[in-house]
PDB file of C-alpha atoms in Angstrom:
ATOM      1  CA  UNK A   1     151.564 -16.614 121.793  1.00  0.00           C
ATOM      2  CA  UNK A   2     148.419 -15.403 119.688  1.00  0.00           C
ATOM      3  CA  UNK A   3     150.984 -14.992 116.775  1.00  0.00           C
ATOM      4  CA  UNK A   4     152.520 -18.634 116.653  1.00  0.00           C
ATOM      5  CA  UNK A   5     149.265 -19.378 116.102  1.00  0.00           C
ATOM      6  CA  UNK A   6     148.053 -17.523 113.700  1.00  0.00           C
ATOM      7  CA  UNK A   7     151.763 -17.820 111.606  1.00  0.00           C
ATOM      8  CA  UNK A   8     150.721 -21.598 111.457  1.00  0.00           C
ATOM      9  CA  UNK A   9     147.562 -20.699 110.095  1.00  0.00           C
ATOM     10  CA  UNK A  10     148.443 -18.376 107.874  1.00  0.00           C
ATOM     11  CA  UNK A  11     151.010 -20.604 106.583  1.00  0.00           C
ATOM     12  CA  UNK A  12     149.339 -23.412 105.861  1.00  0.00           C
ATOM     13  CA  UNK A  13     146.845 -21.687 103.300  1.00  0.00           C
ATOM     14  CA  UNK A  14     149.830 -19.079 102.208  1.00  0.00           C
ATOM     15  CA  UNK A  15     152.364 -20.269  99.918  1.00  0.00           C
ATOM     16  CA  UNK A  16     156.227 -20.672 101.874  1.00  0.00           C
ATOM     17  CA  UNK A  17     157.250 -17.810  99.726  1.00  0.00           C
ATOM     18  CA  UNK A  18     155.086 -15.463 100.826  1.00  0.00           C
ATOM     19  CA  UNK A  19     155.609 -16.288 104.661  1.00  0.00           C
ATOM     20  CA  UNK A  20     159.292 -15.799 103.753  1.00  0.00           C
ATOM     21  CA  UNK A  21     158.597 -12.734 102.510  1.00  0.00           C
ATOM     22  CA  UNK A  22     156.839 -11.254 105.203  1.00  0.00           C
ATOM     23  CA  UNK A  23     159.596 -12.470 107.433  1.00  0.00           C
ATOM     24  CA  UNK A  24     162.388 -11.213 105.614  1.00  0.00           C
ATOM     25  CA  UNK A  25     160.405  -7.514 105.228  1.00  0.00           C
ATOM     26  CA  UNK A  26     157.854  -6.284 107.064  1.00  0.00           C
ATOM     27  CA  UNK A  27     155.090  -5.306 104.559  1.00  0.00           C
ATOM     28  CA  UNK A  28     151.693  -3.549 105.662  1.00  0.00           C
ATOM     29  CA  UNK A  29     149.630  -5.310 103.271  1.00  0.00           C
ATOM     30  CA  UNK A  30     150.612  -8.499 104.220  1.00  0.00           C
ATOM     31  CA  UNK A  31     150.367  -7.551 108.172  1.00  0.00           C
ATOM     32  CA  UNK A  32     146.949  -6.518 107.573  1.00  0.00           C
ATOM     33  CA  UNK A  33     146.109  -9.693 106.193  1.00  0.00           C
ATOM     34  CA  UNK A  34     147.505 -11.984 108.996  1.00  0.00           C
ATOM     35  CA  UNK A  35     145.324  -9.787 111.567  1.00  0.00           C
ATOM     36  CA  UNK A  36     142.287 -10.198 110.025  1.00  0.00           C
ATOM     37  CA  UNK A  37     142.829 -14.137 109.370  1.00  0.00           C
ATOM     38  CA  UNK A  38     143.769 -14.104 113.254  1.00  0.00           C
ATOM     39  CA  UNK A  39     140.219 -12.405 114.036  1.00  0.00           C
ATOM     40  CA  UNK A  40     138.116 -14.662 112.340  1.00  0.00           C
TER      41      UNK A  40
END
């Protein structure tokens, strides 16, 4: 459940659009971001 976490996260300093995005299509870039917000 790592990754409910860190969608919360992520969202609240993305913008909604972008989180759409990601959902909609899954994009490398963006993945790689997510992970390393996660780490820290």
């Amino acid at each position: 459940m790592k990754e409910m976490g860190c969608k919360q996260n992520w969202g609240a300093v993305a913008p909604a659009r972008l989180v759409s995005t990601r959902k909609s299509s899954t994009c490398p870039m963006l993945e790689t971001i997510v992970e390393e917000g996660c780490e820290n």
